[in-house]
PDB file of C-alpha atoms in Angstrom:
ATOM      1  CA  MET A   1      47.007  60.263  24.540  1.00  0.00           C
ATOM      2  CA  LEU A   2      45.145  58.354  27.270  1.00  0.00           C
ATOM      3  CA  PHE A   3      45.701  61.308  29.603  1.00  0.00           C
ATOM      4  CA  THR A   4      44.418  63.658  26.889  1.00  0.00           C
ATOM      5  CA  LEU A   5      41.302  61.538  26.410  1.00  0.00           C
ATOM      6  CA  LEU A   6      40.633  61.618  30.152  1.00  0.00           C
ATOM      7  CA  MET A   7      41.139  65.400  30.287  1.00  0.00           C
ATOM      8  CA  TYR A   8      38.719  65.808  27.388  1.00  0.00           C
ATOM      9  CA  SER A   9      35.977  63.369  28.430  1.00  0.00           C
ATOM     10  CA  ILE A  10      35.852  63.493  32.243  1.00  0.00           C
ATOM     11  CA  PRO A  11      34.679  67.165  32.476  1.00  0.00           C
ATOM     12  CA  GLY A  12      31.930  66.394  29.966  1.00  0.00           C
ATOM     13  CA  ILE A  13      30.718  63.409  32.005  1.00  0.00           C
ATOM     14  CA  TYR A  14      31.094  65.398  35.229  1.00  0.00           C
ATOM     15  CA  SER A  15      28.958  68.229  33.799  1.00  0.00           C
ATOM     16  CA  TYR A  16      25.932  65.918  33.552  1.00  0.00           C
ATOM     17  CA  PHE A  17      25.792  65.773  37.357  1.00  0.00           C
ATOM     18  CA  TYR A  18      27.551  68.937  38.535  1.00  0.00           C
ATOM     19  CA  VAL A  19      28.707  72.268  37.162  1.00  0.00           C
ATOM     20  CA  ASN A  20      31.460  71.878  34.579  1.00  0.00           C
ATOM     21  CA  PRO A  21      34.681  73.363  36.074  1.00  0.00           C
ATOM     22  CA  ASN A  22      35.656  74.461  32.583  1.00  0.00           C
ATOM     23  CA  THR A  23      32.945  77.146  32.801  1.00  0.00           C
ATOM     24  CA  PHE A  24      34.086  78.873  36.000  1.00  0.00           C
ATOM     25  CA  ASN A  25      37.566  77.659  37.023  1.00  0.00           C
ATOM     26  CA  VAL A  26      40.168  79.693  35.097  1.00  0.00           C
ATOM     27  CA  ALA A  27      43.114  77.532  36.169  1.00  0.00           C
ATOM     28  CA  PHE A  28      41.337  74.370  35.025  1.00  0.00           C
ATOM     29  CA  CYS A  29      40.375  76.075  31.742  1.00  0.00           C
ATOM     30  CA  LYS A  30      43.994  77.010  31.025  1.00  0.00           C
ATOM     31  CA  CYS A  31      45.488  73.651  32.040  1.00  0.00           C
ATOM     32  CA  ARG A  32      42.899  71.576  30.203  1.00  0.00           C
ATOM     33  CA  ALA A  33      43.293  73.485  26.920  1.00  0.00           C
ATOM     34  CA  TYR A  34      47.087  73.411  27.243  1.00  0.00           C
ATOM     35  CA  VAL A  35      47.372  69.689  28.002  1.00  0.00           C
ATOM     36  CA  ILE A  36      44.915  68.597  25.294  1.00  0.00           C
ATOM     37  CA  HIS A  37      46.585  70.691  22.594  1.00  0.00           C
ATOM     38  CA  VAL A  38      50.190  69.934  23.578  1.00  0.00           C
ATOM     39  CA  THR A  39      49.747  66.169  23.858  1.00  0.00           C
ATOM     40  CA  SER A  40      47.925  66.120  20.520  1.00  0.00           C
ATOM     41  CA  VAL A  41      50.800  67.938  18.799  1.00  0.00           C
ATOM     42  CA  ILE A  42      53.412  65.748  20.537  1.00  0.00           C
ATOM     43  CA  PHE A  43      51.637  62.601  19.363  1.00  0.00           C
ATOM     44  CA  ARG A  44      51.590  63.793  15.741  1.00  0.00           C
ATOM     45  CA  PHE A  45      55.267  64.690  15.711  1.00  0.00           C
ATOM     46  CA  LEU A  46      56.154  61.374  17.345  1.00  0.00           C
ATOM     47  CA  LEU A  47      54.344  59.738  14.426  1.00  0.00           C
ATOM     48  CA  CYS A  48      56.525  61.782  12.070  1.00  0.00           C
ATOM     49  CA  ALA A  49      59.634  60.682  13.984  1.00  0.00           C
ATOM     50  CA  ALA A  50      58.509  57.047  13.719  1.00  0.00           C
ATOM     51  CA  SER A  51      58.032  57.503   9.955  1.00  0.00           C
ATOM     52  CA  PHE A  52      61.588  58.823   9.669  1.00  0.00           C
ATOM     53  CA  ASP A  53      62.858  55.860  11.709  1.00  0.00           C
ATOM     54  CA  ARG A  54      61.209  53.412   9.287  1.00  0.00           C
ATOM     55  CA  PHE A  55      62.610  55.337   6.330  1.00  0.00           C
ATOM     56  CA  ALA A  56      66.126  55.283   7.793  1.00  0.00           C
ATOM     57  CA  LEU A  57      65.858  51.558   8.556  1.00  0.00           C
ATOM     58  CA  SER A  58      64.840  50.755   4.970  1.00  0.00           C
ATOM     59  CA  SER A  59      67.497  52.986   3.378  1.00  0.00           C
ATOM     60  CA  SER A  60      70.500  51.621   1.492  1.00  0.00           C
ATOM     61  CA  SER A  61      72.683  54.317   3.066  1.00  0.00           C
ATOM     62  CA  VAL A  62      74.691  53.054   6.037  1.00  0.00           C
ATOM     63  CA  ARG A  63      74.699  56.542   7.557  1.00  0.00           C
ATOM     64  CA  LEU A  64      70.892  56.683   7.558  1.00  0.00           C
ATOM     65  CA  ARG A  65      70.531  53.128   8.866  1.00  0.00           C
ATOM     66  CA  ASN A  66      72.798  54.015  11.790  1.00  0.00           C
ATOM     67  CA  LEU A  67      70.227  56.649  12.822  1.00  0.00           C
ATOM     68  CA  ALA A  68      67.568  53.965  13.257  1.00  0.00           C
ATOM     69  CA  ASN A  69      68.587  52.987  16.777  1.00  0.00           C
ATOM     70  CA  VAL A  70      67.499  53.567  20.345  1.00  0.00           C
ATOM     71  CA  LYS A  71      70.382  55.925  21.169  1.00  0.00           C
ATOM     72  CA  PHE A  72      69.248  58.327  18.440  1.00  0.00           C
ATOM     73  CA  ALA A  73      65.521  57.878  19.203  1.00  0.00           C
ATOM     74  CA  TYR A  74      65.727  58.887  22.880  1.00  0.00           C
ATOM     75  CA  PRO A  75      67.114  62.421  22.217  1.00  0.00           C
ATOM     76  CA  ILE A  76      64.527  62.981  19.466  1.00  0.00           C
ATOM     77  CA  ILE A  77      61.652  61.949  21.745  1.00  0.00           C
ATOM     78  CA  ALA A  78      63.018  64.083  24.577  1.00  0.00           C
ATOM     79  CA  SER A  79      63.435  67.094  22.263  1.00  0.00           C
ATOM     80  CA  ILE A  80      59.845  66.811  21.013  1.00  0.00           C
ATOM     81  CA  ALA A  81      58.536  66.389  24.582  1.00  0.00           C
ATOM     82  CA  ILE A  82      60.399  69.531  25.740  1.00  0.00           C
ATOM     83  CA  ILE A  83      60.216  71.921  22.764  1.00  0.00           C
ATOM     84  CA  ILE A  84      56.506  71.575  21.951  1.00  0.00           C
ATOM     85  CA  PRO A  85      55.260  72.351  25.506  1.00  0.00           C
ATOM     86  CA  LEU A  86      57.553  75.388  25.573  1.00  0.00           C
ATOM     87  CA  ILE A  87      56.257  76.641  22.213  1.00  0.00           C
ATOM     88  CA  HIS A  88      52.641  76.419  23.390  1.00  0.00           C
ATOM     89  CA  ILE A  89      53.201  77.984  26.826  1.00  0.00           C
ATOM     90  CA  TYR A  90      51.243  81.041  25.610  1.00  0.00           C
ATOM     91  CA  MET A  91      48.022  79.045  26.106  1.00  0.00           C
ATOM     92  CA  LEU A  92      48.485  79.251  29.875  1.00  0.00           C
ATOM     93  CA  VAL A  93      48.507  83.049  29.581  1.00  0.00           C
ATOM     94  CA  PHE A  94      45.848  83.925  27.011  1.00  0.00           C
ATOM     95  CA  TYR A  95      43.119  81.396  27.744  1.00  0.00           C
ATOM     96  CA  ASN A  96      40.315  82.733  29.929  1.00  0.00           C
ATOM     97  CA  ILE A  97      36.622  82.292  30.722  1.00  0.00           C
ATOM     98  CA  LYS A  98      33.902  84.478  29.253  1.00  0.00           C
ATOM     99  CA  SER A  99      30.152  83.796  29.266  1.00  0.00           C
ATOM    100  CA  ASN A 100      30.722  80.366  30.839  1.00  0.00           C
ATOM    101  CA  SER A 101      33.049  79.373  28.035  1.00  0.00           C
ATOM    102  CA  CYS A 102      36.805  78.729  27.953  1.00  0.00           C
ATOM    103  CA  TYR A 103      38.253  80.689  25.032  1.00  0.00           C
ATOM    104  CA  ASN A 104      41.426  82.263  23.660  1.00  0.00           C
ATOM    105  CA  SER A 105      41.459  85.975  24.554  1.00  0.00           C
ATOM    106  CA  LEU A 106      43.809  87.083  21.739  1.00  0.00           C
ATOM    107  CA  ASP A 107      42.628  89.728  19.294  1.00  0.00           C
ATOM    108  CA  ALA A 108      41.375  88.856  15.807  1.00  0.00           C
ATOM    109  CA  ILE A 109      44.710  89.247  13.965  1.00  0.00           C
ATOM    110  CA  ALA A 110      46.717  87.273  16.533  1.00  0.00           C
ATOM    111  CA  LEU A 111      44.008  84.610  16.629  1.00  0.00           C
ATOM    112  CA  THR A 112      44.117  84.291  12.841  1.00  0.00           C
ATOM    113  CA  ILE A 113      47.889  83.788  12.898  1.00  0.00           C
ATOM    114  CA  LEU A 114      47.493  81.248  15.703  1.00  0.00           C
ATOM    115  CA  ASN A 115      44.826  79.298  13.794  1.00  0.00           C
ATOM    116  CA  ILE A 116      47.035  79.200  10.692  1.00  0.00           C
ATOM    117  CA  TYR A 117      49.891  77.915  12.859  1.00  0.00           C
ATOM    118  CA  SER A 118      47.593  75.256  14.395  1.00  0.00           C
ATOM    119  CA  LEU A 119      46.425  74.228  10.930  1.00  0.00           C
ATOM    120  CA  LEU A 120      50.052  73.726   9.888  1.00  0.00           C
ATOM    121  CA  ASN A 121      51.444  71.868  12.896  1.00  0.00           C
ATOM    122  CA  ILE A 122      48.410  69.665  13.614  1.00  0.00           C
ATOM    123  CA  SER A 123      47.066  68.872  10.147  1.00  0.00           C
ATOM    124  CA  ILE A 124      49.159  69.836   7.135  1.00  0.00           C
ATOM    125  CA  LEU A 125      52.762  69.400   8.324  1.00  0.00           C
ATOM    126  CA  PRO A 126      52.447  65.948  10.013  1.00  0.00           C
ATOM    127  CA  LEU A 127      50.384  64.573   7.136  1.00  0.00           C
ATOM    128  CA  THR A 128      52.861  65.891   4.543  1.00  0.00           C
ATOM    129  CA  ILE A 129      55.816  64.390   6.432  1.00  0.00           C
ATOM    130  CA  MET A 130      54.080  61.019   6.755  1.00  0.00           C
ATOM    131  CA  ILE A 131      53.207  60.943   3.034  1.00  0.00           C
ATOM    132  CA  ILE A 132      56.763  61.886   2.005  1.00  0.00           C
ATOM    133  CA  PHE A 133      58.366  59.202   4.186  1.00  0.00           C
ATOM    134  CA  ALA A 134      55.798  56.575   3.119  1.00  0.00           C
ATOM    135  CA  VAL A 135      56.630  57.223  -0.554  1.00  0.00           C
ATOM    136  CA  CYS A 136      60.378  57.153   0.216  1.00  0.00           C
ATOM    137  CA  ILE A 137      60.003  53.861   2.111  1.00  0.00           C
ATOM    138  CA  ARG A 138      58.163  52.375  -0.871  1.00  0.00           C
ATOM    139  CA  LYS A 139      61.027  53.474  -3.107  1.00  0.00           C
ATOM    140  CA  ASN A 140      63.648  52.003  -0.734  1.00  0.00           C
ATOM    141  CA  LEU A 141      61.860  48.657  -0.529  1.00  0.00           C
ATOM    142  CA  ALA A 142      61.510  48.508  -4.326  1.00  0.00           C
ATOM    143  CA  GLU A 143      65.244  49.183  -4.717  1.00  0.00           C
ATOM    144  CA  LYS A 144      66.025  46.518  -2.108  1.00  0.00           C
ATOM    145  CA  GLN A 145      63.934  43.966  -4.004  1.00  0.00           C
ATOM    146  CA  LYS A 146      65.660  44.897  -7.260  1.00  0.00           C
ATOM    147  CA  ARG A 147      69.080  44.397  -5.644  1.00  0.00           C
ATOM    148  CA  ARG A 148      68.037  40.960  -4.379  1.00  0.00           C
ATOM    149  CA  GLN A 149      67.022  39.946  -7.889  1.00  0.00           C
ATOM    150  CA  ASN A 150      70.286  41.250  -9.330  1.00  0.00           C
ATOM    151  CA  VAL A 151      72.307  39.280  -6.778  1.00  0.00           C
ATOM    152  CA  LEU A 152      70.395  36.059  -7.385  1.00  0.00           C
ATOM    153  CA  ASN A 153      70.198  36.558 -11.178  1.00  0.00           C
ATOM    154  CA  GLN A 154      66.892  34.709 -10.888  1.00  0.00           C
ATOM    155  CA  PRO A 155      64.088  37.241 -10.916  1.00  0.00           C
ATOM    156  CA  ILE A 156      61.461  34.483 -11.201  1.00  0.00           C
ATOM    157  CA  LYS A 157      62.777  31.731  -8.938  1.00  0.00           C
ATOM    158  CA  ILE A 158      62.978  33.096  -5.414  1.00  0.00           C
ATOM    159  CA  ASP A 159      63.683  30.880  -2.421  1.00  0.00           C
ATOM    160  CA  GLN A 160      61.403  30.657   0.600  1.00  0.00           C
ATOM    161  CA  ASN A 161      63.311  33.206   2.715  1.00  0.00           C
ATOM    162  CA  LYS A 162      63.142  35.782  -0.065  1.00  0.00           C
ATOM    163  CA  GLN A 163      59.419  35.168  -0.464  1.00  0.00           C
ATOM    164  CA  ILE A 164      58.901  35.779   3.261  1.00  0.00           C
ATOM    165  CA  GLN A 165      60.961  38.971   3.056  1.00  0.00           C
ATOM    166  CA  LEU A 166      58.983  40.130   0.008  1.00  0.00           C
ATOM    167  CA  LYS A 167      55.707  39.437   1.809  1.00  0.00           C
ATOM    168  CA  ARG A 168      56.930  41.325   4.868  1.00  0.00           C
ATOM    169  CA  ASP A 169      57.912  44.337   2.747  1.00  0.00           C
ATOM    170  CA  GLN A 170      54.512  44.357   1.038  1.00  0.00           C
ATOM    171  CA  GLN A 171      52.682  44.235   4.353  1.00  0.00           C
ATOM    172  CA  ILE A 172      54.833  47.032   5.795  1.00  0.00           C
ATOM    173  CA  LEU A 173      53.850  49.188   2.830  1.00  0.00           C
ATOM    174  CA  LYS A 174      50.199  48.265   3.280  1.00  0.00           C
ATOM    175  CA  MET A 175      50.356  49.226   6.974  1.00  0.00           C
ATOM    176  CA  LEU A 176      52.116  52.516   6.223  1.00  0.00           C
ATOM    177  CA  PHE A 177      49.717  53.657   3.524  1.00  0.00           C
ATOM    178  CA  SER A 178      46.679  52.510   5.539  1.00  0.00           C
ATOM    179  CA  GLN A 179      47.936  54.489   8.517  1.00  0.00           C
ATOM    180  CA  THR A 180      48.497  57.592   6.375  1.00  0.00           C
ATOM    181  CA  ILE A 181      45.055  57.353   4.707  1.00  0.00           C
ATOM    182  CA  VAL A 182      43.248  56.883   8.031  1.00  0.00           C
ATOM    183  CA  PHE A 183      45.238  59.746   9.572  1.00  0.00           C
ATOM    184  CA  PHE A 184      44.162  61.988   6.680  1.00  0.00           C
ATOM    185  CA  ILE A 185      40.478  61.004   7.079  1.00  0.00           C
ATOM    186  CA  VAL A 186      40.536  61.464  10.857  1.00  0.00           C
ATOM    187  CA  THR A 187      42.342  64.817  10.648  1.00  0.00           C
ATOM    188  CA  LEU A 188      40.087  66.206   7.927  1.00  0.00           C
ATOM    189  CA  PRO A 189      37.286  67.473  10.261  1.00  0.00           C
ATOM    190  CA  TYR A 190      39.835  69.306  12.418  1.00  0.00           C
ATOM    191  CA  THR A 191      41.356  70.839   9.272  1.00  0.00           C
ATOM    192  CA  PHE A 192      37.985  72.225   8.169  1.00  0.00           C
ATOM    193  CA  TYR A 193      37.305  73.434  11.700  1.00  0.00           C
ATOM    194  CA  ASN A 194      40.624  75.322  11.747  1.00  0.00           C
ATOM    195  CA  ILE A 195      39.866  76.887   8.373  1.00  0.00           C
ATOM    196  CA  ASN A 196      36.527  78.021   9.778  1.00  0.00           C
ATOM    197  CA  ASN A 197      38.333  79.483  12.820  1.00  0.00           C
ATOM    198  CA  ILE A 198      40.550  81.525  10.494  1.00  0.00           C
ATOM    199  CA  ILE A 199      37.517  83.039   8.769  1.00  0.00           C
ATOM    200  CA  SER A 200      35.185  83.212  11.779  1.00  0.00           C
ATOM    201  CA  PRO A 201      36.637  86.294  13.601  1.00  0.00           C
ATOM    202  CA  TYR A 202      35.831  88.445  10.564  1.00  0.00           C
ATOM    203  CA  ILE A 203      32.147  87.427  10.467  1.00  0.00           C
ATOM    204  CA  PRO A 204      30.143  89.934  12.571  1.00  0.00           C
ATOM    205  CA  ASN A 205      26.854  89.324  14.363  1.00  0.00           C
ATOM    206  CA  LYS A 206      26.724  85.550  14.385  1.00  0.00           C
ATOM    207  CA  SER A 207      23.346  84.009  15.028  1.00  0.00           C
ATOM    208  CA  SER A 208      22.752  81.600  17.880  1.00  0.00           C
ATOM    209  CA  ASP A 209      22.272  78.771  15.369  1.00  0.00           C
ATOM    210  CA  GLN A 210      25.648  79.487  13.773  1.00  0.00           C
ATOM    211  CA  ILE A 211      27.359  79.510  17.175  1.00  0.00           C
ATOM    212  CA  ALA A 212      25.670  76.203  18.054  1.00  0.00           C
ATOM    213  CA  ILE A 213      26.823  74.658  14.769  1.00  0.00           C
ATOM    214  CA  GLU A 214      30.391  75.842  15.379  1.00  0.00           C
ATOM    215  CA  ASN A 215      30.376  74.378  18.893  1.00  0.00           C
ATOM    216  CA  PHE A 216      29.073  71.087  17.532  1.00  0.00           C
ATOM    217  CA  ALA A 217      31.763  71.069  14.809  1.00  0.00           C
ATOM    218  CA  SER A 218      34.394  71.779  17.460  1.00  0.00           C
ATOM    219  CA  ALA A 219      33.239  68.804  19.540  1.00  0.00           C
ATOM    220  CA  ILE A 220      33.147  66.458  16.533  1.00  0.00           C
ATOM    221  CA  SER A 221      36.599  67.511  15.296  1.00  0.00           C
ATOM    222  CA  ALA A 222      38.040  67.056  18.796  1.00  0.00           C
ATOM    223  CA  VAL A 223      36.562  63.563  19.050  1.00  0.00           C
ATOM    224  CA  PHE A 224      37.989  62.596  15.647  1.00  0.00           C
ATOM    225  CA  SER A 225      41.419  63.948  16.585  1.00  0.00           C
ATOM    226  CA  HIS A 226      41.479  61.549  19.561  1.00  0.00           C
ATOM    227  CA  VAL A 227      40.227  58.549  17.586  1.00  0.00           C
ATOM    228  CA  PHE A 228      43.415  57.880  15.621  1.00  0.00           C
ATOM    229  CA  PRO A 229      45.609  56.661  18.543  1.00  0.00           C
ATOM    230  CA  ALA A 230      42.884  54.161  19.451  1.00  0.00           C
ATOM    231  CA  ILE A 231      42.395  52.767  15.927  1.00  0.00           C
ATOM    232  CA  SER A 232      46.101  52.466  15.016  1.00  0.00           C
ATOM    233  CA  PHE A 233      46.130  49.023  16.640  1.00  0.00           C
ATOM    234  CA  TYR A 234      43.134  47.921  14.546  1.00  0.00           C
ATOM    235  CA  ILE A 235      44.756  49.258  11.353  1.00  0.00           C
ATOM    236  CA  TYR A 236      47.847  47.098  11.920  1.00  0.00           C
ATOM    237  CA  THR A 237      45.767  44.077  12.941  1.00  0.00           C
ATOM    238  CA  LEU A 238      43.462  44.216   9.919  1.00  0.00           C
ATOM    239  CA  THR A 239      46.085  44.978   7.264  1.00  0.00           C
ATOM    240  CA  SER A 240      48.951  42.648   8.258  1.00  0.00           C
ATOM    241  CA  SER A 241      48.793  38.893   8.833  1.00  0.00           C
ATOM    242  CA  LEU A 242      52.391  38.960  10.120  1.00  0.00           C
ATOM    243  CA  PHE A 243      51.417  41.530  12.739  1.00  0.00           C
ATOM    244  CA  ARG A 244      48.528  39.285  13.814  1.00  0.00           C
ATOM    245  CA  LYS A 245      50.855  36.285  14.142  1.00  0.00           C
ATOM    246  CA  GLU A 246      53.388  38.274  16.168  1.00  0.00           C
ATOM    247  CA  LEU A 247      50.576  39.581  18.372  1.00  0.00           C
ATOM    248  CA  CYS A 248      49.250  36.059  18.994  1.00  0.00           C
ATOM    249  CA  LEU A 249      52.746  34.843  19.871  1.00  0.00           C
ATOM    250  CA  MET A 250      53.275  37.780  22.212  1.00  0.00           C
ATOM    251  CA  LEU A 251      49.951  37.196  23.957  1.00  0.00           C
ATOM    252  CA  ARG A 252      50.431  33.451  24.073  1.00  0.00           C
ATOM    253  CA  SER A 253      53.943  33.442  25.534  1.00  0.00           C
ATOM    254  CA  PRO A 254      53.073  34.817  29.041  1.00  0.00           C
ATOM    255  CA  PHE A 255      50.260  32.259  29.392  1.00  0.00           C
ATOM    256  CA  SER A 256      52.525  29.482  28.117  1.00  0.00           C
ATOM    257  CA  CYS A 257      55.256  30.420  30.591  1.00  0.00           C
ATOM    258  CA  HIS A 258      52.707  30.558  33.419  1.00  0.00           C
ATOM    259  CA  PHE A 259      51.301  27.146  32.435  1.00  0.00           C
ATOM    260  CA  LEU A 260      54.753  25.587  32.227  1.00  0.00           C
ATOM    261  CA  ASN A 261      55.732  27.021  35.598  1.00  0.00           C
ATOM    262  CA  GLN A 262      52.608  25.549  37.192  1.00  0.00           C
ATOM    263  CA  ASN A 263      53.170  22.119  35.688  1.00  0.00           C
ATOM    264  CA  ARG A 264      56.907  21.912  36.165  1.00  0.00           C
ATOM    265  CA  ARG A 265      57.946  19.115  38.531  1.00  0.00           C
ATOM    266  CA  LEU A 266      60.999  19.309  40.678  1.00  0.00           C
ATOM    267  CA  GLU A 267      62.993  16.101  40.388  1.00  0.00           C
ATOM    268  CA  PRO A 268      65.491  15.263  43.151  1.00  0.00           C
ATOM    269  CA  THR A 269      69.076  15.197  42.018  1.00  0.00           C
ATOM    270  CA  SER A 270      71.353  12.339  42.760  1.00  0.00           C
ATOM    271  CA  ALA A 271      73.322  14.485  45.189  1.00  0.00           C
ATOM    272  CA  ASN A 272      70.222  15.230  47.264  1.00  0.00           C
ATOM    273  CA  ARG A 273      68.860  11.684  47.401  1.00  0.00           C
ATOM    274  CA  ILE A 274      68.986   9.868  50.736  1.00  0.00           C
ATOM    275  CA  HIS A 275      70.468   6.426  50.266  1.00  0.00           C
ATOM    276  CA  PRO A 276      69.711   3.733  52.858  1.00  0.00           C
ATOM    277  CA  THR A 277      72.686   2.556  54.916  1.00  0.00           C
ATOM    278  CA  ASN A 278      73.426  -1.014  55.906  1.00  0.00           C
ATOM    279  CA  ASN A 279      73.649  -1.475  59.632  1.00  0.00           C
TER     280      ASN A 279
END
């Protein structure tokens, strides 16, 4: 997503001083649109894969828990990183420049189908998957807590370890639902923009004001779509005290190791000491 942000922002900054290459360079127009869209879709489906991983890890089924491992995650990540760029390869063919603007040169019907597809795979489908897995994780954690109480036969008196586990489960749920809510809020402008794109080709004779408003809405929705990767860290930090503690320990450990290495004294061993000899 950092590369996507650079591809999106650098031409805009460059255009304040020079001519924006997105207005005259066809190759740059195609590559920029392709990279921004593909990386955005990849990021959303990686979020869905991460949601499934959390669901599998919290499940009572041994078969599902066995899927929550690195060996299973690598093929999933590789499949997403290969399939999605191949699906969107059409963007390198149909994007072109007209009237100093990079646009999709498909006809109205094909563009409508494409906008519906974009609405599904960028907004509706990832959000639906995240909500479903968040609800399933909540159910799994509730069942796990119920099993703990049944094993202990003491639903009121819970030892310290169980209290820590209960607190951790509650904070995981808080992080998950906060992430889903923020994702919905951030994706909402892009959803409305896509709906407008579905209707827009059938509106003839647009005024210059309407075109300006649509361009402004496009810029705002694009900015919001790139905000979520940046604020995910702040969501976890603000909603979970355990995450903050782990973060502090992670940040503190390199400095602690560096400090200890600087202050470590090398003591001579008995084997390396030079003993005086009697002449």
